[in-house]
mmCIF file of C-alpha atoms in Angstrom:
data_model
loop_
_atom_site.group_PDB
_atom_site.id
_atom_site.type_symbol
_atom_site.label_atom_id
_atom_site.label_comp_id
_atom_site.label_asym_id
_atom_site.label_seq_id
_atom_site.Cartn_x
_atom_site.Cartn_y
_atom_site.Cartn_z
ATOM 1 C CA MET J 757 -0.021 -0.007 0.109
ATOM 2 C CA ASP J 758 1.360 3.458 -0.805
ATOM 3 C CA ARG J 759 1.828 5.841 2.170
ATOM 4 C CA TYR J 760 2.928 9.458 2.021
ATOM 5 C CA THR J 761 6.271 10.252 2.803
ATOM 6 C CA ALA J 762 7.658 14.016 3.197
ATOM 7 C CA ALA J 763 11.279 12.999 2.530
ATOM 8 C CA ILE J 764 10.867 11.612 -0.953
ATOM 9 C CA PRO J 765 10.302 14.632 -2.985
ATOM 10 C CA ASN J 766 8.741 13.504 -6.161
ATOM 11 C CA ARG J 767 6.528 10.800 -4.707
ATOM 12 C CA ARG J 768 3.500 10.069 -6.790
ATOM 13 C CA LYS J 769 0.389 11.009 -4.868
ATOM 14 C CA PRO J 770 -2.060 8.249 -4.435
ATOM 15 C CA ASN J 771 -4.967 7.548 -6.751
ATOM 16 C CA PRO J 772 -7.926 9.165 -4.889
ATOM 17 C CA ALA J 773 -10.368 6.312 -6.009
ATOM 18 C CA GLN J 774 -7.969 3.872 -4.904
ATOM 19 C CA ARG J 775 -7.108 5.194 -1.819
ATOM 20 C CA ARG J 776 -11.127 5.513 -0.811
ATOM 21 C CA ARG J 777 -11.223 1.669 -1.678
ATOM 22 C CA GLU J 778 -8.491 0.963 0.455
ATOM 23 C CA LEU J 779 -9.767 3.020 3.656
ATOM 24 C CA CYS J 780 -13.239 1.400 3.188
ATOM 25 C CA ASP J 781 -11.487 -2.201 2.696
ATOM 26 C CA ALA J 782 -9.760 -1.192 6.101
ATOM 27 C CA ALA J 783 -13.300 -0.077 7.719
ATOM 28 C CA ILE J 784 -14.694 -3.264 6.855
ATOM 29 C CA GLN J 785 -12.247 -5.357 8.557
ATOM 30 C CA LEU J 786 -12.426 -3.248 11.683
ATOM 31 C CA LEU J 787 -16.081 -3.843 11.665
ATOM 32 C CA ALA J 788 -15.776 -7.526 11.080
ATOM 33 C CA ASP J 789 -13.256 -7.647 14.253
ATOM 34 C CA ASP J 790 -14.519 -5.070 16.571
ATOM 35 C CA GLY J 791 -18.238 -4.122 15.555
ATOM 36 C CA ALA J 792 -19.561 -0.750 14.715
ATOM 37 C CA LYS J 793 -18.114 0.741 18.212
ATOM 38 C CA GLY J 794 -14.734 0.007 16.935
ATOM 39 C CA LEU J 795 -14.812 2.074 13.839
ATOM 40 C CA SER J 796 -13.353 5.428 13.810
ATOM 41 C CA HIS J 797 -11.352 7.383 11.635
ATOM 42 C CA LEU J 798 -7.919 6.987 13.393
ATOM 43 C CA LYS J 799 -8.340 3.478 13.742
ATOM 44 C CA VAL J 800 -9.091 3.087 10.245
ATOM 45 C CA ASP J 801 -5.999 5.123 9.478
ATOM 46 C CA ALA J 802 -4.106 2.632 11.860
ATOM 47 C CA LYS J 803 -5.740 -0.367 10.005
ATOM 48 C CA ALA J 804 -4.911 0.965 6.365
ATOM 49 C CA GLY J 805 -1.276 2.147 7.235
ATOM 50 C CA VAL J 806 -1.611 5.597 6.391
ATOM 51 C CA PRO J 807 -1.023 8.716 8.271
ATOM 52 C CA ASP J 808 -3.726 10.161 10.948
ATOM 53 C CA GLY J 809 -5.964 12.468 9.356
ATOM 54 C CA THR J 810 -6.203 10.471 6.146
ATOM 55 C CA THR J 811 -9.690 9.106 6.683
ATOM 56 C CA SER J 812 -10.827 12.126 7.736
ATOM 57 C CA PHE J 813 -9.830 14.019 4.778
ATOM 58 C CA TYR J 814 -11.924 11.805 2.568
ATOM 59 C CA PHE J 815 -14.732 11.286 4.571
ATOM 60 C CA ARG J 816 -15.476 14.358 6.957
ATOM 61 C CA THR J 817 -17.911 12.830 9.212
ATOM 62 C CA ARG J 818 -18.482 9.277 10.469
ATOM 63 C CA SER J 819 -21.827 8.894 8.698
ATOM 64 C CA ALA J 820 -20.109 9.788 5.503
ATOM 65 C CA LEU J 821 -17.526 7.111 6.274
ATOM 66 C CA LEU J 822 -20.306 4.243 7.045
ATOM 67 C CA ARG J 823 -22.067 5.241 3.904
ATOM 68 C CA ALA J 824 -18.671 4.957 2.054
ATOM 69 C CA VAL J 825 -18.291 1.752 3.420
ATOM 70 C CA ALA J 826 -21.836 0.878 2.707
ATOM 71 C CA GLU J 827 -21.222 1.409 -0.827
ATOM 72 C CA ARG J 828 -18.028 -0.558 -0.990
ATOM 73 C CA VAL J 829 -19.445 -3.625 0.797
ATOM 74 C CA ALA J 830 -22.358 -3.567 -2.215
ATOM 75 C CA GLU J 831 -19.820 -3.005 -5.026
ATOM 76 C CA LEU J 832 -18.065 -6.186 -3.863
ATOM 77 C CA ASP J 833 -21.070 -8.391 -3.446
ATOM 78 C CA LEU J 834 -22.601 -7.431 -6.627
ATOM 79 C CA ALA J 835 -19.359 -8.287 -8.440
ATOM 80 C CA SER J 836 -19.523 -11.406 -6.708
ATOM 81 C CA LEU J 837 -23.181 -12.368 -7.593
ATOM 82 C CA GLN J 838 -22.831 -10.795 -10.994
ATOM 83 C CA SER J 839 -20.023 -13.397 -11.843
ATOM 84 C CA VAL J 840 -22.340 -16.254 -10.905
ATOM 85 C CA ALA J 841 -24.855 -14.875 -13.311
ATOM 86 C CA ASP J 842 -22.551 -14.608 -15.861
ATOM 87 C CA SER J 843 -21.691 -18.339 -15.593
ATOM 88 C CA ALA J 844 -25.299 -19.234 -15.985
ATOM 89 C CA GLY J 845 -25.009 -20.499 -12.139
ATOM 90 C CA LEU J 846 -23.089 -23.484 -12.911
ATOM 91 C CA ASP J 847 -19.523 -24.716 -12.855
ATOM 92 C CA ALA J 848 -18.378 -26.815 -15.396
ATOM 93 C CA GLU J 849 -15.716 -28.122 -13.218
ATOM 94 C CA SER J 850 -17.740 -28.671 -10.357
ATOM 95 C CA SER J 851 -21.053 -30.714 -9.306
ATOM 96 C CA ALA J 852 -21.794 -27.531 -7.140
ATOM 97 C CA SER J 853 -23.583 -24.682 -8.369
ATOM 98 C CA THR J 854 -21.199 -21.223 -8.583
ATOM 99 C CA LEU J 855 -24.165 -19.623 -6.433
ATOM 100 C CA ALA J 856 -23.663 -22.283 -3.742
ATOM 101 C CA LYS J 857 -20.144 -21.738 -3.920
ATOM 102 C CA LEU J 858 -20.282 -18.311 -3.419
ATOM 103 C CA VAL J 859 -22.459 -18.463 -0.359
ATOM 104 C CA ILE J 860 -20.281 -21.223 1.306
ATOM 105 C CA GLN J 861 -17.090 -18.948 0.576
ATOM 106 C CA SER J 862 -19.145 -16.266 2.452
ATOM 107 C CA GLY J 863 -18.578 -18.219 5.568
ATOM 108 C CA GLU J 864 -15.171 -18.577 5.490
ATOM 109 C CA GLU J 865 -12.317 -15.880 5.535
ATOM 110 C CA PRO J 866 -11.722 -13.469 3.841
ATOM 111 C CA GLN J 867 -15.223 -13.258 2.556
ATOM 112 C CA LEU J 868 -16.409 -13.941 6.104
ATOM 113 C CA SER J 869 -15.184 -10.368 7.152
ATOM 114 C CA ARG J 870 -17.467 -8.703 4.559
ATOM 115 C CA THR J 871 -20.361 -11.052 5.775
ATOM 116 C CA LYS J 872 -19.710 -9.796 9.411
ATOM 117 C CA ALA J 873 -19.478 -6.156 8.344
ATOM 118 C CA ARG J 874 -22.656 -6.334 6.127
ATOM 119 C CA TYR J 875 -24.574 -7.120 9.211
ATOM 120 C CA GLU J 876 -23.564 -4.322 11.146
ATOM 121 C CA LEU J 877 -24.169 -2.005 8.924
ATOM 122 C CA THR J 878 -27.449 -3.121 8.585
ATOM 123 C CA MET J 879 -27.891 -2.451 12.317
ATOM 124 C CA GLN J 880 -26.422 1.014 11.820
ATOM 125 C CA ALA J 881 -29.156 1.510 8.790
ATOM 126 C CA THR J 882 -31.564 1.524 11.139
ATOM 127 C CA ARG J 883 -30.393 4.880 12.705
ATOM 128 C CA ASP J 884 -28.794 6.423 9.544
ATOM 129 C CA PRO J 885 -31.083 6.893 6.381
ATOM 130 C CA ALA J 886 -28.193 7.488 4.070
ATOM 131 C CA VAL J 887 -26.535 4.103 5.093
ATOM 132 C CA ALA J 888 -30.106 2.460 4.546
ATOM 133 C CA ALA J 889 -30.754 4.203 1.338
ATOM 134 C CA THR J 890 -27.481 2.730 -0.100
ATOM 135 C CA LEU J 891 -28.059 -0.846 1.259
ATOM 136 C CA GLN J 892 -31.572 -0.930 0.136
ATOM 137 C CA ARG J 893 -30.314 0.114 -3.560
ATOM 138 C CA ALA J 894 -28.146 -2.826 -3.096
ATOM 139 C CA THR J 895 -30.517 -5.279 -1.877
ATOM 140 C CA ASP J 896 -32.825 -4.388 -4.996
ATOM 141 C CA ALA J 897 -29.942 -4.953 -7.163
ATOM 142 C CA PHE J 898 -28.853 -8.147 -5.548
ATOM 143 C CA THR J 899 -32.756 -9.241 -5.699
ATOM 144 C CA LYS J 900 -32.979 -8.944 -9.301
ATOM 145 C CA LEU J 901 -29.587 -10.680 -9.833
ATOM 146 C CA HIS J 902 -30.609 -13.800 -7.498
ATOM 147 C CA HIS J 903 -34.145 -14.227 -9.607
ATOM 148 C CA ASP J 904 -32.159 -14.134 -12.777
ATOM 149 C CA ILE J 905 -29.617 -16.915 -11.232
ATOM 150 C CA VAL J 906 -32.728 -18.680 -10.044
ATOM 151 C CA VAL J 907 -34.279 -19.116 -13.779
ATOM 152 C CA GLN J 908 -30.829 -20.393 -14.763
ATOM 153 C CA LEU J 909 -30.617 -22.861 -12.480
ATOM 154 C CA LEU J 910 -33.849 -24.236 -12.669
ATOM 155 C CA PRO J 911 -34.835 -27.045 -15.434
ATOM 156 C CA GLN J 912 -37.365 -25.100 -17.708
ATOM 157 C CA GLY J 913 -36.970 -22.053 -15.556
ATOM 158 C CA ALA J 914 -37.642 -19.666 -18.149
ATOM 159 C CA LYS J 915 -40.928 -21.522 -18.910
ATOM 160 C CA LEU J 916 -42.314 -21.137 -15.277
ATOM 161 C CA PRO J 917 -44.767 -18.535 -14.396
ATOM 162 C CA PRO J 918 -43.346 -15.419 -13.280
ATOM 163 C CA ALA J 919 -45.228 -15.359 -9.854
ATOM 164 C CA VAL J 920 -43.759 -19.037 -9.361
ATOM 165 C CA VAL J 921 -40.036 -17.638 -10.216
ATOM 166 C CA ASP J 922 -40.880 -14.873 -7.867
ATOM 167 C CA ASP J 923 -41.757 -17.227 -4.772
ATOM 168 C CA LEU J 924 -38.708 -19.282 -5.574
ATOM 169 C CA SER J 925 -36.379 -16.571 -5.527
ATOM 170 C CA ASN J 926 -37.761 -14.555 -2.455
ATOM 171 C CA VAL J 927 -37.666 -17.921 -0.651
ATOM 172 C CA THR J 928 -34.472 -19.097 -1.447
ATOM 173 C CA LEU J 929 -32.732 -15.651 -0.968
ATOM 174 C CA THR J 930 -34.467 -15.390 2.469
ATOM 175 C CA PHE J 931 -33.056 -18.972 3.388
ATOM 176 C CA ILE J 932 -29.424 -17.724 2.103
ATOM 177 C CA ASN J 933 -29.888 -14.692 3.805
ATOM 178 C CA GLY J 934 -30.511 -16.008 7.258
ATOM 179 C CA LEU J 935 -27.844 -18.719 6.511
ATOM 180 C CA LEU J 936 -25.015 -15.974 6.176
ATOM 181 C CA LEU J 937 -26.197 -14.481 9.390
ATOM 182 C CA ARG J 938 -25.390 -18.045 11.039
ATOM 183 C CA PHE J 939 -22.230 -18.160 9.307
ATOM 184 C CA ALA J 940 -21.315 -14.858 11.119
ATOM 185 C CA HIS J 941 -22.039 -16.022 14.325
ATOM 186 C CA GLY J 942 -19.697 -18.675 13.598
ATOM 187 C CA ASP J 943 -22.703 -21.722 13.153
ATOM 188 C CA ARG J 944 -21.390 -23.817 9.771
ATOM 189 C CA ILE J 945 -24.707 -25.671 9.965
ATOM 190 C CA ILE J 946 -24.245 -26.018 5.935
ATOM 191 C CA ALA J 947 -20.460 -26.898 5.351
ATOM 192 C CA SER J 948 -20.291 -27.482 1.614
ATOM 193 C CA PRO J 949 -21.546 -26.073 -1.952
ATOM 194 C CA GLU J 950 -23.163 -29.696 -2.868
ATOM 195 C CA GLN J 951 -25.052 -29.837 0.728
ATOM 196 C CA LEU J 952 -26.566 -26.165 0.280
ATOM 197 C CA ASP J 953 -27.213 -27.243 -3.550
ATOM 198 C CA GLY J 954 -29.267 -29.923 -1.879
ATOM 199 C CA VAL J 955 -31.478 -27.963 0.471
ATOM 200 C CA LEU J 956 -32.141 -25.191 -1.730
ATOM 201 C CA SER J 957 -33.268 -27.945 -4.437
ATOM 202 C CA ALA J 958 -35.532 -29.438 -1.636
ATOM 203 C CA ILE J 959 -36.823 -26.044 -0.926
ATOM 204 C CA ALA J 960 -37.525 -25.723 -4.623
ATOM 205 C CA ALA J 961 -39.440 -28.937 -4.949
ATOM 206 C CA GLY J 962 -41.402 -27.933 -1.891
ATOM 207 C CA ILE J 963 -42.637 -24.855 -3.696
ATOM 208 C CA LEU J 964 -43.074 -26.324 -6.922
ATOM 209 C CA SER J 965 -45.500 -28.920 -5.417
ATOM 210 C CA SER J 966 -47.313 -26.706 -3.502
ATOM 211 C CA GLU J 967 -50.983 -25.368 -4.262
ATOM 212 C CA ARG J 968 -50.206 -22.073 -3.504
ATOM 213 C CA ARG J 969 -47.007 -21.800 -5.584
ATOM 214 C CA GLY J 970 -47.188 -18.150 -7.166
ATOM 215 C CA ARG J 971 -49.150 -17.076 -4.361
ATOM 216 C CA LEU J 972 -46.572 -17.507 -1.219
ATOM 217 C CA THR J 973 -44.673 -14.398 -1.059
ATOM 218 C CA HIS J 974 -47.302 -11.888 -2.572
ATOM 219 C CA ASP J 975 -50.190 -9.820 -1.918
ATOM 220 C CA GLY J 976 -52.376 -13.292 -2.215
ATOM 221 C CA ALA J 977 -50.368 -15.244 0.467
ATOM 222 C CA PRO J 978 -52.600 -15.795 3.630
ATOM 223 C CA GLN J 979 -52.553 -12.975 6.013
ATOM 224 C CA PRO J 980 -52.748 -13.515 10.053
ATOM 225 C CA ARG J 981 -56.322 -13.137 11.252
ATOM 226 C CA ARG J 982 -56.935 -10.100 13.498
ATOM 227 C CA ARG J 983 -58.831 -10.531 16.731
ATOM 228 C CA ARG J 984 -61.937 -8.706 17.051
ATOM 229 C CA ALA J 985 -61.890 -6.001 19.279
#
């Protein structure tokens, strides 16, 4: 990593965009290691190995830093999922889907740190509208990509009714999010991509055999009865 050294007169200044990425990556690791309480501008400086004041120069406030970190996490997450979509969800050299491999890798370092940081940011978003907006945009894009991957992975997926695909996408994504949360807590309930593929296939089979397929996660889904006053 480039460091500013006053003794070197013609040293090239760091690229601002690259420096921001480096600082955000350091902040991601801090969030994973120490939680939101362990995040400060000076701690990011130390983690990134840059002079004190560097982080505050690029991100004036804590909110600006958190928003930038959320954008960086979203950028990395979406790039990873896009690679799955580009591969049609399949790996010619493996029996497991690339989606399952990505999810399992998210429970192992170095990706596990990003998984932990993501949940820390989710909690911060409840108190910071800017962070919440950033994460919501990422969630919308993530959901669309996952939907496309589900269509690719399912036999005859492109021929299924859109509402059924929506159910399959929504339920499997909800399951994956819950699994990632367990990974963040250190619970390796599912240990291999092949095992995860088996679980996701069972979920899909259950949905496809349900009489309510296409209405499980839509407005037509049954609502709990309200007690009369």
